[in-house]
Amino acid sequence: QVQLVESGGGLVQAGGSLRLSCAASGSTFSLYTIGWYRQAPGTQRELVASIIISSSTINYADSVKGRFSISRDNAKNTVALQMNSLKPDDTAVYYCNAVTLTPFGFRNTYWGQGTQVTVSS
């Protein structure tokens, strides 16, 4: 089991910045990926950015490339999402996501409670 607790988020004007943080606890030794998804009203949840733990490979959604940056603090088991040049289209609930891999190759997915990001025009 992995527990994810998010912090950050809030209301910001377009062009501004916000930083989200997620603290992971529990079976973090089995983490395969950790990252952020978002969901705007009436839309499906979509990947924002993620890190493959073993290779430190980072993936970003095309819509956030060059504006958002994901980073991980291994010692503290936290992952942060620095969001710059925010746009109204970035308004959504942001969820921390973690995927673990069992020795038998099974994947388990965990979600944080979500944090609201609102960008005003």
Phi, psi and omega in degrees: 000140176234133176252138182235127179236120183263156173212162184101197183086180179134201183251133180214153177280156177304137183093349181276186184229151173217156177231127176255147177227147179224126177256126180256141176218167182097225186278057184289344179294339182260013180296135175256310174224156172216144183179201186229139171238167175216156180217118175268158180305132177078008180236167177278154176294136183229151178291135173257305180198147179210159179237129169275115190301313188296325184249354184060021177289133181247136176239138177236147169293145181303326185291345183243356181302134181086348180245324182252151178220129179255142179214157182230138173254104185298320184294324183262356183055046177238154175228135183241151175234109176270121185244116180244164179049048184295146180239158176304328179294346177278354179298124182183172167271127182258131183242133169283140184227140175223140176238129176251158181235124179278163177303338180268004176090008178276143180254139172238138183247136180234149181231147169280181184280346179095146177221135185279132171240123180236125180247118181268148182270000000 
